[in-house]
Structure formats: structure tokens, C-alpha cells
Short mmCIF file of C-alpha atoms in Angstrom, two decimals:
data_model
loop_
_atom_site.label_atom_id
_atom_site.label_comp_id
_atom_site.label_asym_id
_atom_site.label_seq_id
_atom_site.Cartn_x
_atom_site.Cartn_y
_atom_site.Cartn_z
CA MET A 10 -69.28 37.84 -38.69
CA ASP A 11 -68.31 41.11 -40.05
CA LEU A 12 -64.92 42.21 -41.15
CA GLU A 13 -63.96 43.83 -37.93
CA GLU A 14 -64.80 40.74 -35.97
CA LYS A 15 -62.82 38.69 -38.40
CA ILE A 16 -59.83 41.00 -38.00
CA ASP A 17 -60.15 40.86 -34.21
CA TYR A 18 -60.39 37.10 -34.35
CA PHE A 19 -57.40 36.96 -36.66
CA VAL A 20 -55.34 39.28 -34.40
CA GLN A 21 -56.35 37.22 -31.40
CA GLN A 22 -55.27 33.98 -33.12
CA VAL A 23 -52.03 35.57 -34.26
CA ASN A 24 -51.37 36.85 -30.73
CA LEU A 25 -52.05 33.39 -29.28
CA LYS A 26 -49.75 31.81 -31.84
CA VAL A 27 -47.08 34.43 -31.13
CA GLU A 28 -47.44 33.88 -27.38
CA ASP A 29 -47.16 30.09 -27.85
CA THR A 30 -44.10 30.55 -30.05
CA ILE A 31 -42.57 33.01 -27.56
CA ASP A 32 -43.33 30.58 -24.69
CA GLU A 33 -41.74 27.69 -26.59
CA GLN A 34 -38.71 29.79 -27.43
CA MET A 35 -38.47 31.04 -23.84
CA ASN A 36 -38.76 27.48 -22.51
CA ALA A 37 -36.13 26.26 -24.99
CA TYR A 38 -33.90 29.21 -24.09
CA GLN A 39 -34.47 28.57 -20.35
CA GLU A 40 -33.61 24.88 -20.83
CA SER A 41 -30.49 25.86 -22.74
CA LEU A 42 -29.50 28.29 -19.99
CA ASP A 43 -30.20 25.66 -17.29
CA LYS A 44 -28.10 23.12 -19.21
CA ASP A 45 -25.29 25.64 -19.66
CA LEU A 46 -25.49 26.51 -15.95
CA LYS A 47 -25.33 22.82 -14.97
CA ASP A 48 -22.35 22.29 -17.28
CA PHE A 49 -20.65 25.39 -15.89
CA LYS A 50 -21.26 24.24 -12.29
CA ARG A 51 -20.04 20.71 -13.09
CA LYS A 52 -16.89 22.03 -14.79
CA THR A 53 -16.30 24.55 -12.00
CA ASP A 54 -16.81 21.90 -9.32
CA ALA A 55 -14.47 19.53 -11.15
CA SER A 56 -11.91 22.30 -11.59
CA PHE A 57 -12.11 23.23 -7.89
CA ALA A 58 -11.95 19.56 -6.88
CA ASP A 59 -8.84 19.08 -9.03
CA ARG A 60 -7.31 22.26 -7.68
CA LEU A 61 -8.17 21.26 -4.11
CA GLU A 62 -6.58 17.82 -4.63
CA ALA A 63 -3.50 19.45 -6.16
CA GLU A 64 -3.26 21.84 -3.20
CA LYS A 65 -3.64 18.93 -0.75
CA ASN A 66 -0.91 16.99 -2.54
CA ALA A 67 1.37 20.04 -2.55
CA ALA A 68 0.70 20.56 1.16
CA ARG A 69 1.43 16.86 1.87
CA LYS A 70 4.69 17.09 -0.07
CA GLU A 71 5.73 20.21 1.80
CA ASN A 72 4.78 18.58 5.09
CA ASN A 73 6.74 15.43 4.22
CA LYS A 74 9.76 17.53 3.22
CA ALA A 75 9.59 19.40 6.53
CA ILE A 76 9.26 16.15 8.49
CA SER A 77 12.18 14.60 6.56
CA LYS A 78 14.31 17.64 7.25
CA ILE A 79 13.47 17.52 10.96
CA ARG A 80 14.23 13.77 11.06
CA PHE A 81 17.52 14.31 9.25
CA ASN A 82 18.48 17.08 11.68
CA HIS A 83 17.57 14.88 14.66
CA GLN A 84 19.52 11.93 13.25
CA HIS A 85 22.49 14.18 12.55
CA GLU A 86 22.36 15.64 16.05
CA LEU A 87 22.06 12.13 17.51
CA TYR A 88 25.06 11.03 15.44
CA VAL A 89 27.11 14.04 16.60
CA GLN A 90 26.19 13.38 20.24
CA GLU A 91 26.91 9.66 19.82
CA GLU A 92 30.34 10.44 18.36
CA LYS A 93 31.10 12.84 21.25
CA LEU A 94 30.03 10.19 23.73
CA LYS A 95 32.11 7.53 21.97
CA LYS A 96 35.17 9.79 22.03
CA SER A 97 34.60 10.59 25.68
CA LEU A 98 34.20 6.90 26.53
CA TYR A 99 37.23 5.96 24.45
CA ASP A 100 39.35 8.62 26.18
CA LYS A 101 38.20 7.35 29.56
CA PHE A 102 38.81 3.74 28.47
CA ASP A 103 42.29 4.68 27.26
CA HIS A 104 43.09 6.36 30.59
CA VAL A 105 41.75 3.44 32.66
CA LEU A 106 43.54 0.92 30.42
CA ASN A 107 46.87 2.72 30.77
CA GLU A 108 46.46 2.68 34.55
CA TYR A 109 45.50 -1.02 34.44
CA LYS A 110 48.54 -1.90 32.33
CA GLU A 111 50.77 -0.60 35.13
CA THR A 112 49.38 -3.10 37.66
CA ASP A 113 50.40 -6.64 38.60
CA GLU A 114 46.84 -7.65 37.79
CA TYR A 115 47.51 -6.88 34.11
CA LYS A 116 50.68 -9.01 34.13
CA ASN A 117 48.73 -11.87 35.69
CA HIS A 118 46.03 -11.41 33.04
CA LEU A 119 48.64 -11.67 30.27
CA LYS A 120 50.00 -14.86 31.85
CA LYS A 121 46.50 -16.38 31.90
CA MET A 122 45.98 -15.50 28.23
CA ILE A 123 49.37 -17.07 27.34
CA GLN A 124 48.34 -20.22 29.21
CA SER A 125 45.02 -20.25 27.33
CA VAL A 126 46.89 -20.28 24.02
CA GLN A 127 49.17 -23.07 25.29
CA GLU A 128 46.18 -25.15 26.39
CA TYR A 129 44.37 -24.62 23.10
CA ALA A 130 47.40 -25.49 20.97
CA GLN A 131 48.34 -28.50 23.12
CA ASP A 132 51.19 -30.23 21.22
CA GLU A 133 50.92 -27.99 18.16
CA LEU A 134 53.56 -25.29 17.67
CA PHE A 135 52.33 -21.74 18.17
CA ASP A 136 53.51 -18.15 18.22
CA ILE A 137 52.40 -15.55 20.74
CA TYR A 138 52.60 -11.83 20.11
CA ILE A 139 52.45 -9.03 22.64
CA ASP A 140 51.69 -5.38 21.98
CA PRO A 141 54.76 -3.17 21.38
CA SER A 142 53.76 -1.08 24.41
CA ASP A 143 54.22 -4.20 26.58
CA GLU A 144 57.81 -4.81 25.44
CA PRO A 145 59.23 -3.98 28.91
CA LEU A 146 57.29 -6.98 30.30
CA ILE A 147 58.60 -9.52 27.78
CA SER A 148 61.50 -10.99 29.77
CA GLU A 149 59.44 -11.33 32.96
CA LEU A 150 56.54 -12.99 31.10
CA GLU A 151 58.87 -15.36 29.21
CA LYS A 152 60.50 -16.44 32.50
CA GLU A 153 57.21 -17.02 34.28
CA THR A 154 55.42 -18.79 31.40
CA ASN A 155 58.40 -20.51 29.83
CA VAL A 156 57.13 -19.37 26.39
CA LYS A 157 59.05 -17.44 23.72
CA LEU A 158 57.10 -14.23 23.03
CA ASN A 159 57.23 -12.00 19.95
CA ILE A 160 56.62 -8.30 19.71
CA SER A 161 53.86 -7.61 17.21
CA ASP A 162 54.55 -5.29 14.30
CA ARG A 163 51.01 -3.96 14.79
CA GLU A 164 49.71 -2.20 17.87
CA PHE A 165 46.63 -3.69 19.51
CA ILE A 166 46.46 -1.64 22.74
CA GLY A 167 47.26 -4.57 25.02
CA GLY A 168 46.56 -8.22 25.60
CA ILE A 169 48.01 -10.94 23.36
CA ARG A 170 47.49 -12.66 20.05
CA GLY A 171 48.41 -16.26 19.42
CA VAL A 172 48.59 -18.23 16.17
CA THR A 173 48.72 -22.02 15.86
CA ARG A 174 51.24 -22.90 13.15
CA GLU A 175 49.67 -26.03 11.68
CA ARG A 176 46.03 -24.99 11.63
CA GLY A 177 46.72 -21.27 11.26
CA ILE A 178 44.12 -20.34 13.89
CA LEU A 179 44.32 -16.84 15.35
CA LEU A 180 43.55 -16.64 19.06
CA ASP A 181 42.90 -12.95 19.56
CA PHE A 182 42.88 -11.76 23.15
CA SER A 183 43.81 -8.19 22.20
CA PHE A 184 42.10 -5.22 23.78
CA SER A 185 41.71 -3.55 20.36
CA THR A 186 39.53 -6.45 19.19
CA LEU A 187 37.44 -6.32 22.36
CA LEU A 188 37.08 -2.56 21.94
CA ALA A 189 36.11 -2.93 18.26
CA ARG A 190 33.38 -5.44 19.16
CA ALA A 191 32.06 -3.13 21.85
CA GLU A 192 32.12 -0.20 19.41
CA GLU A 193 30.19 -2.18 16.76
CA ASN A 194 27.37 -2.83 19.21
CA PHE A 195 27.40 0.66 20.71
CA SER A 196 24.44 2.91 20.03
CA ILE A 197 22.38 5.45 21.85
CA THR A 198 18.83 4.24 22.29
CA GLU A 199 16.02 6.77 22.37
CA GLY A 200 13.85 6.59 25.47
CA LEU A 201 16.40 4.86 27.65
CA SER A 202 14.80 3.26 30.70
CA ARG A 203 15.70 5.05 33.90
#
């Protein structure tokens, strides 16, 4: 082998070695780039997933706030309408009651309530109170029931209240108590049956 062949062989071997080294470096660089790309994608996906979850949560919160506000407004409107209806019913009740209190039927009703207190008390002493608005009826009721009646210091719309002295039991036949019980149980129900 002459010198030129040796040099060619040497250049060829050097070129092969350089190509192998370049290939190894390129492969290592490619692997590094692929790894970096995977890491970047993973981090980006995680970041977008976190951001998406945060956006969903924010949207849910906003939606819940809007729903709560709508519910509150509906409940408030229902309350306002219920109060208007209660006032209207109370005004009508008051009007009908005042008309009823002018009738003989009301006087007879008072007599029956007085008799109920008498029957309940039996031999026990008792006091019966009538509403101040019924004061004009007191002498007539006392004559017909043979019971001493007292005028209450508190208004109770009509009816009577009796108290047994020994046991201290209140027998409340007042219209205000009946009205209060009705008012406690009064509510507007959604989807009323027709």
C-alpha cells in the first residue's frame, strides 16, 4: 500500500468515525429534543387541564350565583304576593266578621261558648271575658246565660275567653286565636291543583 492509499484509507476511516460520532450526537440530540417536547406537551396539557378545570369551576360558581339570585327573587316575589293575599283575606275576614257580629247568630254563638265554659268548669269557679267591642251585648248575655261577664282589657276581635279559677285553665274561644292558628298554617303552594 502506498502512501496515497494509506492517506485515502485514513481519511475514509476518519470520515466514518466522524459520521458515526455525528450520528450518535444527532441521535442523542434528537432524543433530548423528543424528551423536551414530551415534557413540554405534558406540562402544557397539565396547564390547560388545570386552567380548564378552573374555568369550569368559575362557570359553575357563576351559574350557582345566578340560580341563587333567581331563587331569592322568586321567593321574595312569592313572599310579597303571599303578604298581599294575606292582607286581602284579612280585610275580607274583618269585613265579614263585623257583619257577622251584628247578627243574632253571633249572639247565639257567644251564648253557646259561655255554656261550654260552664260545662267544662262544672262546680269550679270561673271568669268569662268578652271582647271590648262586644260591650253593648253584655247585659243581654248576662240575663240569658245567668253568668257574670267581664270586659277584657285586651282586644281579641270577638268570641270569649274563660278561665277556671282553681286549675287556672284558659278556655280560649276568641276569634283572634282562631285567626292566628289559620295564619300560622297559611301558605301559598306552588302548582296548586285546579
